[in-house]
Every structure is written in structure tokens, then in C-alpha cells.
């Protein structure tokens, strides 16, 4: 199947409601042929998971279109920017940029950027690594954020930007907000990790007009868990934000941090039925609580290894049987063939409100700062070239990229969480410093290292048999 053929079918299904179900079945078959049957370069079981993921996103989007919760304009925009360029790399001008980058640098350009332009947040969540409400919170100048996004597009051929925080919609600089950036880059797609409390009717309508924004709104479970971590009354505001987005026809997702406190909720079907079927989420990103930054004192919030495996099984069945589109940064490593940090593996880098450049939101160490690089006349590409980033990419290549038919255990893909000893000895360099004091302190904390190592060993003993049986021997 040619990729543009897929997009043509998608647009046809949007425009021809009476034939939508028939076209959807055709798309299911063609996707399966393209992703699973015709691919001889990856393990079949991995491709089946990738098919389940893409197919579930398709089904959720079309289902929400049927319900009138997403507009056809949004689906068309998503097809062009997100599906064709970001997922399928099918836009010629962008492919040219990417080919040139690879020829010059010997590795593929990052596929997206994650940026937290401001630390400001209007909530005070327990265990949060970035939390402040003052207007004077650290933030990046607007022209710097603008340049970061421009270079992501023009030097890497990428068109996907993830915005985090703090609370992204608190960002202000010189009277400019994120919406000014959404307007300036109509050919880029923005996903914002937000607490949702600032998304009123007016903002939702503006997103619908622009057509290049999808908020992923944080929930912790239902009302008890969400208000318990994020503050009383937050859950009600989140439901109102969903309502505003549905009425405006904007696709949205939910983002969930799995902890030892809410994982029982996340193991029950009614959680997924509620957010996907009743509230209209199109996708869900799951993050498992990482004991970094302020989290060091709350190690007990980490999901234990046995529960993480149960969440992995839940992810499998929710996607395969219910067509609920879910990705878990740790349990879904097969979708991306492993870790996507360090600007390698067609992945990303992360830039925070101070301009510090990190391999990933969950790797709180930085060897470069974007403000400094720009002052020195350098570009975003220079941010990928320090030894810390290079060492991370070498590990990724050895772990899962160089031999895609024989990758190591992708149920433990994370360079830091799942291979902590290796990270501290072989990836982290002396030039890299912690994003805060606690990140620096934990590097010489023997107890912390021991707890992380114990977790990794236990996880390995639980996931290696699954990896061998369900992926390698199939
Ligand atoms: S470092 Fe871990 S969390 Fe970050 S991209 Fe790699 S696997 Fe994902």
C-alpha cells in the first residue's frame, strides 16, 4: 500500500459517511498488509503491535468523527501533518531534508522535539518535577522557542512538536503565547501536555480553527485520584475541558502517570471505557512515575515490577480487543523499536524552561544549553553532538537498532529506568549536570542506585520470559 493511498482512503471515509464502515474495513486490511505482512525487516510480533497501535488510533478517530466529537477538518489536517509526515515520513520536501541530514551526520534526524517553555503552573501536584505558580517563573524568550520550532522543521524535516511544562497554557513572553506559535507554524502539529484547567470554550474554538493542536490532558484515575494528586476541583475542570473540546470538534487525548497508588484503577476496564467511550479521548499516553527530581523522596510511588507487567498485558488487550489507542513510554517500547531519547532512533530531545537540553523528559541531565548554543552561533543540530547524546545513541544502536531482527528485550527499553547501572556508568558523562540538585545528588546516592538496580533485575526476571516466548520465538 502506498502511504498516500492510505491518506486518500482516510479522507474518503471522512467525506462519505454512508460508506465509512466499508472504507474502514478496507483500511484495516491494507494497514495490516503494509505493516505486518509486507515487512520483512522487523520481528512479526513487533509489527503486529505496531499495527494494533495505528489501527486503534484510526478507529478511535473515526469513532469520534461519527459521534460528532472531531471535525472532518481536523482529521484531514491530522492526515497531512501527523500521519503522512510524522508517522510515515511521506512528504517529499521533508524527506529531502532528512536524507541530507543522514548523509551529513550518519544518523537519522530527530522526528520531533519536546519543549517546556515555562515552569509556571497553576496547580500543585504531589511529586511533580516542575511546579510553580509565580508569573516570574523561569521561561524561555518567545524568539528562542520560535527558533527551536523553526529549526526542528527546517533542519530536521520534522513536523511534530510536544509542549509540556509547567502548564503550557501559562506560557507568556512579551505578550505572546503558545497560540501565536500554533498560528505561525500551520504545517506543524502540536501536542500539548496540559492539566486542561485553562482550556475554556474560546480556547477550544481557536484550536478548532487552527486544526494543528491536540491537548493531552492529565488525569490520575477518576475524581478521587485526580483531585488527590492535583488538588480538589481539578477533575471537574478536566471534564469541562473535555466538553469544550468535544463541542469544538478538537481531537484530544489523556495523559496518565501510573503510580503505585493508582495502578489498580489502571488495571480495570472501566477506566478505559470511561475516557475513550464516554469522554471521547482519541489516545492515551501513559507514563510510569519516575523517582527523579522531587520524586527521590517518593520512591514508594513507583509502580512495582509485577504491576508493570500487568499494565503491559492491559495495554495489549485494550489495543487489540477494544481498539483503544494507548502508548506507555516504558511498556510500549516495541512500537518505537526501543528508546527514542538522545535525538537518535528517529526520536527526540527535550528542552526545558532554562534552555537546558536533555536526552528525554525522564533523563534529567544536560550537557548543553540552547541559549548558549544560539549565542555561540550554533544550531539545534549542535545540541545532538555532545558526548552524552552520542553515548546514548551508541547504547540504543547496540541494544535494539543495529540488528532489528534480534533486538534485546524491548519490554525493558528505557536507557535510565530499566538499565540504571549501565546509564550511570556508560552513558552519563562528567560534562552533563542534573536539571536540579536532587538529580545531581542521586548520582552519588548508593541507596538510590541499589533500589533502581533491584527494580531492573526484578523486571528482567519477569519480562525476559515474555519477550522470548511472545516475540523471539514467534
Ligand atoms: S530514556 Fe526511557 S523514557 Fe526516555 S525515551 Fe528512552 S525509553 Fe523512553
Coordinates of C-alpha atoms and ligand atoms in Angstrom, one line a residue:
X1 CA 0.0 0.0 0.0
X2 CA 1.4 3.4 -0.8
X3 CA 1.2 5.8 2.1
X4 CA -0.7 8.5 0.2
X5 CA -3.2 5.8 -0.8
X6 CA -3.9 5.3 2.9
X7 CA -4.4 9.0 3.4
X8 CA -6.7 9.1 0.4
X9 CA -8.8 6.4 1.9
X10 CA -8.9 8.2 5.2
X11 CA -10.1 11.4 3.6
X12 CA -12.7 9.4 1.5
X13 CA -14.0 7.9 4.7
X14 CA -14.4 11.4 6.2
X15 CA -16.3 12.7 3.2
X16 CA -18.5 9.7 2.5
X17 CA -20.3 8.8 5.8
X18 CA -22.6 6.2 4.3
X19 CA -19.5 4.2 3.1
X20 CA -17.4 4.9 6.2
X21 CA -17.6 1.4 7.7
X22 CA -16.8 -0.3 4.4
X23 CA -13.8 2.0 3.8
X24 CA -12.6 1.5 7.4
X25 CA -12.6 -2.3 6.9
X26 CA -10.5 -1.8 3.7
X27 CA -8.1 0.4 5.6
X28 CA -7.8 -2.2 8.3
X29 CA -6.8 -4.8 5.7
X30 CA -4.4 -2.6 3.9
X31 CA -2.8 -1.4 7.1
X32 CA -2.3 -5.0 8.2
X33 CA -0.8 -5.9 4.8
X34 CA 1.5 -2.9 4.8
X35 CA 2.7 -3.0 8.5
X36 CA 2.7 -6.8 9.2
X37 CA 2.6 -8.9 6.1
X38 CA 4.9 -6.9 3.8
X39 CA 7.5 -6.1 6.4
X40 CA 10.5 -8.5 6.5
X41 CA 12.8 -6.3 8.4
X42 CA 11.4 -6.5 11.9
X43 CA 10.0 -9.3 14.2
X44 CA 6.5 -10.1 13.2
X45 CA 5.2 -9.9 16.7
X46 CA 6.5 -6.3 17.0
X47 CA 4.8 -5.4 13.7
X48 CA 1.6 -6.8 15.0
X49 CA 1.7 -4.4 18.0
X50 CA 2.5 -1.5 15.7
X51 CA -0.5 -2.4 13.6
X52 CA -2.7 -2.6 16.7
X53 CA -1.5 0.9 17.7
X54 CA -2.0 2.6 14.3
X55 CA -5.3 0.8 13.7
X56 CA -6.6 1.7 17.2
X57 CA -5.8 5.3 16.6
X58 CA -7.7 5.1 13.3
X59 CA -10.7 3.5 14.9
X60 CA -10.8 6.0 17.8
X61 CA -10.5 9.0 15.4
X62 CA -13.2 7.7 13.1
X63 CA -15.4 6.7 16.0
X64 CA -15.2 10.2 17.4
X65 CA -15.9 11.6 14.0
X66 CA -19.0 9.5 13.8
X67 CA -20.1 10.9 17.2
X68 CA -19.5 14.5 16.0
X69 CA -16.7 14.9 18.6
X70 CA -14.0 15.5 16.0
X71 CA -14.4 17.7 12.8
X72 CA -13.6 16.4 9.4
X73 CA -11.2 19.4 9.0
X74 CA -9.2 18.1 12.0
X75 CA -9.0 14.6 10.5
X76 CA -7.8 16.0 7.2
X77 CA -5.2 18.1 8.9
X78 CA -4.0 15.1 11.0
X79 CA -3.7 13.0 7.9
X80 CA -1.4 15.5 6.2
X81 CA 0.8 16.6 9.0
X82 CA 0.8 13.8 11.6
X83 CA 0.1 10.6 9.6
X84 CA 1.9 11.4 6.3
X85 CA 4.9 13.3 7.7
X86 CA 5.4 12.2 11.2
X87 CA 4.3 8.6 11.2
X88 CA 5.0 7.7 7.6
X89 CA 7.7 10.2 6.5
X90 CA 6.0 10.6 3.2
X91 CA 6.3 14.3 2.3
X92 CA 9.0 14.7 -0.3
X93 CA 10.4 18.1 0.8
X94 CA 10.7 16.8 4.4
X95 CA 12.2 13.6 3.2
X96 CA 14.9 15.5 1.3
X97 CA 15.9 17.4 4.5
X98 CA 16.0 14.1 6.4
X99 CA 18.1 12.4 3.7
X100 CA 20.5 15.3 3.7
X101 CA 20.8 15.2 7.5
X102 CA 21.5 11.5 7.5
X103 CA 24.1 11.8 4.7
X104 CA 25.9 14.6 6.6
X105 CA 25.7 13.2 10.2
X106 CA 25.4 9.4 9.8
X107 CA 22.2 9.0 11.8
X108 CA 18.6 9.9 11.2
X109 CA 17.4 13.4 12.3
X110 CA 15.0 13.5 15.3
X111 CA 11.4 13.1 14.4
X112 CA 10.1 15.6 17.0
X113 CA 11.0 18.0 19.8
X114 CA 9.6 18.2 23.3
X115 CA 9.8 21.6 24.9
X116 CA 8.7 23.0 28.2
X117 CA 8.8 26.8 27.6
X118 CA 7.8 27.8 31.1
X119 CA 7.9 26.3 34.6
X120 CA 4.8 28.2 35.6
X121 CA 1.9 26.0 36.7
X122 CA -1.4 26.9 38.3
X123 CA -1.7 23.6 40.2
X124 CA 0.5 22.0 42.9
X125 CA 0.6 18.3 42.1
X126 CA 2.2 15.9 44.6
X127 CA 5.6 14.5 43.3
X128 CA 5.6 16.9 40.3
X129 CA 9.1 17.7 38.9
X130 CA 8.0 21.2 37.7
X131 CA 5.6 23.1 39.8
X132 CA 5.3 26.8 40.5
X133 CA 2.6 29.4 40.1
X134 CA 4.6 32.6 40.1
X135 CA 4.4 34.7 36.9
X136 CA 8.1 35.2 37.3
X137 CA 8.8 31.5 36.9
X138 CA 11.7 30.7 34.6
X139 CA 10.7 30.7 31.0
X140 CA 12.3 30.9 27.5
X141 CA 12.1 34.0 25.4
X142 CA 9.5 33.8 22.6
X143 CA 12.0 34.3 19.9
X144 CA 14.1 31.3 21.2
X145 CA 11.0 29.0 21.3
X146 CA 10.2 30.2 17.8
X147 CA 13.7 29.5 16.6
X148 CA 13.7 26.0 18.2
X149 CA 10.5 25.1 16.4
X150 CA 11.7 26.6 13.1
X151 CA 14.9 24.7 13.1
X152 CA 13.2 21.5 14.1
X153 CA 11.2 21.9 10.9
X154 CA 13.9 23.3 8.6
X155 CA 17.0 21.4 9.7
X156 CA 15.5 18.1 10.7
X157 CA 12.4 17.9 8.4
X158 CA 10.2 17.2 11.5
X159 CA 6.7 18.5 11.9
X160 CA 5.7 17.3 15.4
X161 CA 6.2 19.4 18.5
X162 CA 5.3 18.2 22.0
X163 CA 4.8 21.0 24.5
X164 CA 5.0 20.3 28.2
X165 CA 5.6 22.3 31.3
X166 CA 4.8 23.5 33.9
X167 CA 1.4 24.2 32.4
X168 CA 1.9 25.1 28.7
X169 CA -1.0 27.4 28.6
X170 CA 0.5 29.6 31.4
X171 CA 3.4 30.5 29.0
X172 CA 3.7 34.2 28.2
X173 CA 6.6 36.2 26.9
X174 CA 6.3 39.8 25.6
X175 CA 2.5 39.3 25.3
X176 CA 2.9 36.2 23.1
X177 CA 1.5 32.8 24.0
X178 CA 1.7 29.3 22.5
X179 CA -1.3 30.1 20.3
X180 CA 1.0 32.5 18.4
X181 CA 3.3 29.6 17.7
X182 CA 0.4 27.4 16.6
X183 CA -0.6 30.2 14.2
X184 CA 2.9 30.7 12.9
X185 CA 3.5 27.1 12.0
X186 CA 0.4 25.8 10.3
X187 CA 2.4 22.9 8.8
X188 CA 3.5 21.6 12.2
X189 CA 1.4 19.6 14.6
X190 CA 1.4 20.4 18.3
X191 CA 0.5 18.1 21.1
X192 CA 0.4 19.8 24.5
X193 CA 0.6 18.0 27.8
X194 CA -1.7 20.1 29.9
X195 CA -3.7 19.9 33.1
X196 CA -6.7 21.2 31.0
X197 CA -7.9 23.7 33.5
X198 CA -7.3 26.7 31.2
X199 CA -9.0 25.2 28.1
X200 CA -12.2 27.2 28.0
X201 CA -14.7 27.4 25.2
X202 CA -12.9 30.2 23.5
X203 CA -9.6 28.4 23.5
X204 CA -11.1 25.2 22.3
X205 CA -12.8 27.0 19.4
X206 CA -9.4 28.6 18.5
X207 CA -7.8 25.2 18.4
X208 CA -10.5 24.0 16.0
X209 CA -9.9 27.0 13.7
X210 CA -6.2 26.3 13.7
X211 CA -6.6 22.5 13.3
X212 CA -3.0 21.7 14.3
X213 CA -3.3 21.3 18.1
X214 CA -4.3 18.3 20.2
X215 CA -4.2 18.6 24.0
X216 CA -3.3 15.5 26.1
X217 CA -5.0 16.3 29.4
X218 CA -3.7 14.8 32.6
X219 CA -5.8 12.5 34.8
X220 CA -4.7 10.3 37.6
X221 CA -7.6 7.9 37.5
X222 CA -11.1 9.1 38.4
X223 CA -12.1 12.0 40.7
X224 CA -10.6 10.7 43.9
X225 CA -7.2 10.0 42.4
X226 CA -7.1 13.1 40.2
X227 CA -8.2 15.5 42.9
X228 CA -6.0 13.6 45.4
X229 CA -2.8 14.4 43.4
X230 CA -3.8 17.6 41.6
X231 CA -6.0 19.4 44.0
X232 CA -9.7 19.5 44.9
X233 CA -11.9 20.5 42.0
X234 CA -9.4 19.7 39.3
X235 CA -11.3 16.7 38.0
X236 CA -14.4 18.8 37.4
X237 CA -12.4 21.3 35.4
X238 CA -10.9 18.5 33.3
X239 CA -14.3 17.1 32.4
X240 CA -15.3 20.7 31.4
X241 CA -12.2 20.9 29.2
X242 CA -13.2 17.6 27.5
X243 CA -16.7 19.0 26.9
X244 CA -15.3 22.2 25.4
X245 CA -13.0 20.3 23.1
X246 CA -15.8 17.9 22.0
X247 CA -18.1 20.7 21.2
X248 CA -15.4 22.4 19.2
X249 CA -14.5 19.1 17.4
X250 CA -10.9 19.0 18.5
X251 CA -9.2 15.6 19.0
X252 CA -7.8 15.2 22.4
X253 CA -6.1 12.6 24.5
X254 CA -5.5 11.8 28.1
X255 CA -2.1 11.5 29.8
X256 CA -1.8 9.4 32.9
X257 CA 1.1 9.0 35.3
X258 CA 0.9 5.4 36.6
X259 CA 2.0 5.1 40.3
X260 CA 1.7 2.5 43.0
X261 CA -1.4 4.4 44.2
X262 CA -3.5 4.4 41.0
X263 CA -2.3 1.3 39.2
X264 CA -5.2 -0.8 40.4
X265 CA -7.5 1.7 38.7
X266 CA -5.5 1.5 35.6
X267 CA -5.8 -2.3 35.6
X268 CA -9.6 -2.1 35.3
X269 CA -11.5 -1.9 32.0
X270 CA -14.0 0.8 33.3
X271 CA -11.2 3.4 33.4
X272 CA -10.6 3.0 29.6
X273 CA -14.2 2.6 28.8
X274 CA -15.0 5.9 30.6
X275 CA -12.3 8.0 29.0
X276 CA -12.4 6.5 25.5
X277 CA -16.1 5.7 25.0
X278 CA -17.9 8.2 27.2
X279 CA -15.5 11.2 27.2
X280 CA -14.2 10.9 23.6
X281 CA -10.4 10.6 24.1
X282 CA -8.7 9.6 20.9
X283 CA -5.5 8.4 22.5
X284 CA -3.8 7.9 25.9
X285 CA -0.2 8.3 26.8
X286 CA 0.9 6.5 30.0
X287 CA 4.0 7.5 32.0
X288 CA 5.1 5.5 34.9
X289 CA 6.2 7.6 37.8
X290 CA 10.0 8.1 37.8
X291 CA 11.7 8.9 41.1
X292 CA 13.7 11.8 39.8
X293 CA 14.0 15.4 40.9
X294 CA 11.5 16.0 43.7
X295 CA 10.5 12.3 43.3
X296 CA 13.5 11.0 45.1
X297 CA 11.7 11.2 48.4
X298 CA 8.7 9.4 47.0
X299 CA 10.2 6.2 45.7
X300 CA 7.2 4.4 47.1
X301 CA 5.1 5.9 44.2
X302 CA 7.0 3.8 41.6
X303 CA 4.8 1.0 40.0
X304 CA 6.3 -2.3 41.3
X305 CA 7.7 -4.6 38.5
X306 CA 4.9 -7.2 38.8
X307 CA 2.2 -4.5 38.4
X308 CA 4.1 -3.0 35.5
X309 CA 3.9 -6.4 33.8
X310 CA 0.1 -6.4 34.5
X311 CA -0.1 -2.9 32.9
X312 CA 1.7 -4.3 29.9
X313 CA -0.9 -7.0 29.5
X314 CA -3.7 -4.5 29.9
X315 CA -2.1 -2.3 27.2
X316 CA -2.1 -5.3 24.8
X317 CA -5.7 -6.2 25.3
X318 CA -7.0 -2.7 25.3
X319 CA -5.4 -2.0 22.0
X320 CA -6.1 -5.4 20.3
X321 CA -9.6 -6.1 21.6
X322 CA -11.1 -2.7 22.3
X323 CA -9.1 -0.6 19.7
X324 CA -8.2 1.9 22.5
X325 CA -5.2 3.7 21.3
X326 CA -2.7 3.7 24.1
X327 CA 1.1 4.0 24.4
X328 CA 3.1 3.6 27.6
X329 CA 6.6 5.2 27.5
X330 CA 8.1 2.1 29.1
X331 CA 5.8 -0.8 28.3
X332 CA 5.3 0.0 24.6
X333 CA 9.0 0.0 23.6
X334 CA 8.2 -2.3 20.7
X335 CA 6.2 0.4 19.0
X336 CA 9.4 2.5 18.5
X337 CA 11.9 -0.3 18.5
X338 CA 13.2 0.9 21.8
X339 CA 14.3 4.1 23.4
X340 CA 13.7 7.3 21.4
X341 CA 15.8 9.7 23.5
X342 CA 19.2 11.3 22.7
X343 CA 17.9 12.5 19.3
X344 CA 18.5 9.0 17.9
X345 CA 16.2 6.3 16.6
X346 CA 14.1 8.9 14.9
X347 CA 13.3 10.1 18.3
X348 CA 13.7 13.4 20.1
X349 CA 15.4 15.7 22.6
X350 CA 13.9 17.7 25.4
X351 CA 14.5 21.4 26.2
X352 CA 13.3 22.9 29.5
X353 CA 12.4 26.5 30.6
X354 CA 16.1 27.3 31.3
X355 CA 17.1 26.2 27.9
X356 CA 18.8 23.0 29.2
X357 CA 18.9 20.3 26.6
X358 CA 18.2 16.8 27.8
X359 CA 18.0 13.5 26.0
X360 CA 14.5 12.9 27.3
X361 CA 11.9 14.3 29.7
X362 CA 12.9 11.4 32.0
X363 CA 16.6 11.8 31.8
X364 CA 17.3 14.9 33.9
X365 CA 20.8 15.6 32.8
X366 CA 22.1 18.2 30.4
X367 CA 25.4 18.8 28.7
X368 CA 24.3 21.8 26.6
X369 CA 22.0 24.8 26.8
X370 CA 20.1 26.1 23.8
X371 CA 20.5 29.8 24.8
X372 CA 24.3 29.3 25.0
X373 CA 24.4 27.4 21.7
X374 CA 22.4 30.1 19.9
X375 CA 24.7 32.8 21.4
X376 CA 27.7 31.0 20.1
X377 CA 26.2 30.9 16.6
X378 CA 25.3 27.2 16.7
X379 CA 22.1 25.5 15.9
X380 CA 19.7 22.8 17.2
X381 CA 21.8 20.2 15.4
X382 CA 24.8 21.0 17.5
X383 CA 22.7 20.1 20.5
X384 CA 22.8 16.5 19.3
X385 CA 26.6 16.3 19.1
X386 CA 27.9 16.2 22.6
X387 CA 29.4 13.0 24.0
X388 CA 26.4 12.4 26.4
X389 CA 24.0 12.3 23.4
X390 CA 26.4 10.2 21.3
X391 CA 26.9 7.7 24.0
X392 CA 23.1 7.3 24.4
X393 CA 22.8 6.7 20.7
X394 CA 25.6 4.1 20.8
X395 CA 23.7 2.3 23.5
X396 CA 20.4 2.5 21.6
X397 CA 22.1 1.1 18.4
X398 CA 23.7 -1.8 20.3
X399 CA 20.5 -2.6 22.2
X400 CA 17.9 -2.7 19.5
X401 CA 18.7 -0.7 16.3
X402 CA 21.7 -2.3 14.6
X403 CA 20.0 -5.8 14.4
X404 CA 16.3 -5.2 14.2
X405 CA 15.6 -8.9 13.8
X406 CA 17.4 -9.7 17.1
X407 CA 16.8 -6.8 19.4
X408 CA 17.3 -7.1 23.1
X409 CA 14.3 -7.1 25.4
X410 CA 12.1 -4.3 24.3
X411 CA 9.8 -4.7 27.3
X412 CA 12.7 -3.0 29.1
X413 CA 13.6 -0.3 26.6
X414 CA 14.5 2.6 28.9
X415 CA 18.1 3.7 29.0
X416 CA 17.7 5.1 32.5
X417 CA 14.8 3.5 34.2
X418 CA 15.4 -0.1 33.1
X419 CA 19.2 -0.1 32.8
X420 CA 20.2 2.3 35.5
X421 CA 23.7 0.9 36.2
X422 CA 24.6 1.0 32.6
X423 CA 23.2 4.6 32.3
X424 CA 25.3 5.8 35.3
X425 CA 28.5 4.1 34.1
X426 CA 28.4 4.1 30.4
X427 CA 26.1 6.9 29.1
X428 CA 26.1 9.8 31.6
X429 CA 29.3 11.9 31.2
X430 CA 31.1 14.2 33.6
X431 CA 30.1 17.2 31.4
X432 CA 26.4 16.6 32.0
X433 CA 24.8 18.1 35.1
X434 CA 21.5 17.5 36.8
X435 CA 18.5 19.7 35.9
X436 CA 18.2 20.3 39.7
X437 CA 20.2 19.5 42.9
X438 CA 18.4 16.2 43.5
X439 CA 19.2 14.9 40.1
X440 CA 22.9 15.6 40.9
X441 CA 22.7 14.2 44.4
X442 CA 21.2 10.8 43.4
X443 CA 24.2 10.1 41.2
X444 CA 26.3 9.5 44.3
X445 CA 23.5 8.0 46.4
X446 CA 24.2 4.3 46.9
X447 CA 20.8 3.5 48.3
X448 CA 19.1 5.1 45.3
X449 CA 21.4 3.1 42.9
X450 CA 20.6 -0.1 44.8
X451 CA 16.8 0.4 44.6
X452 CA 17.0 1.2 40.9
X453 CA 19.1 -1.8 40.2
X454 CA 16.9 -4.1 42.3
X455 CA 13.9 -2.9 40.2
X456 CA 15.7 -3.6 36.9
X457 CA 16.7 -7.1 38.0
X458 CA 13.3 -8.0 39.1
X459 CA 11.7 -6.5 35.9
X460 CA 14.2 -8.5 33.8
X461 CA 13.3 -11.8 35.5
X462 CA 9.6 -11.1 34.8
X463 CA 9.8 -9.7 31.3
X464 CA 12.6 -11.8 29.7
X465 CA 10.4 -15.0 29.5
X466 CA 7.6 -13.0 28.0
X467 CA 10.0 -11.4 25.5
X468 CA 11.4 -14.7 24.4
X469 CA 8.0 -16.5 24.1
X470 CA 5.9 -13.8 22.7
X471 CA 8.4 -12.0 20.4
X472 CA 11.6 -14.0 19.7
X473 CA 10.0 -17.5 19.3
X474 CA 7.0 -16.5 17.2
Ligands
LIG1 S1 15.1 7.3 28.1 FE1 13.4 6.0 28.7 S2 11.6 7.3 28.9 FE2 13.2 8.4 27.7 S3 12.8 7.9 25.5 FE3 14.3 6.4 26.3 S4 13.0 4.7 26.9 FE4 11.6 6.4 26.8

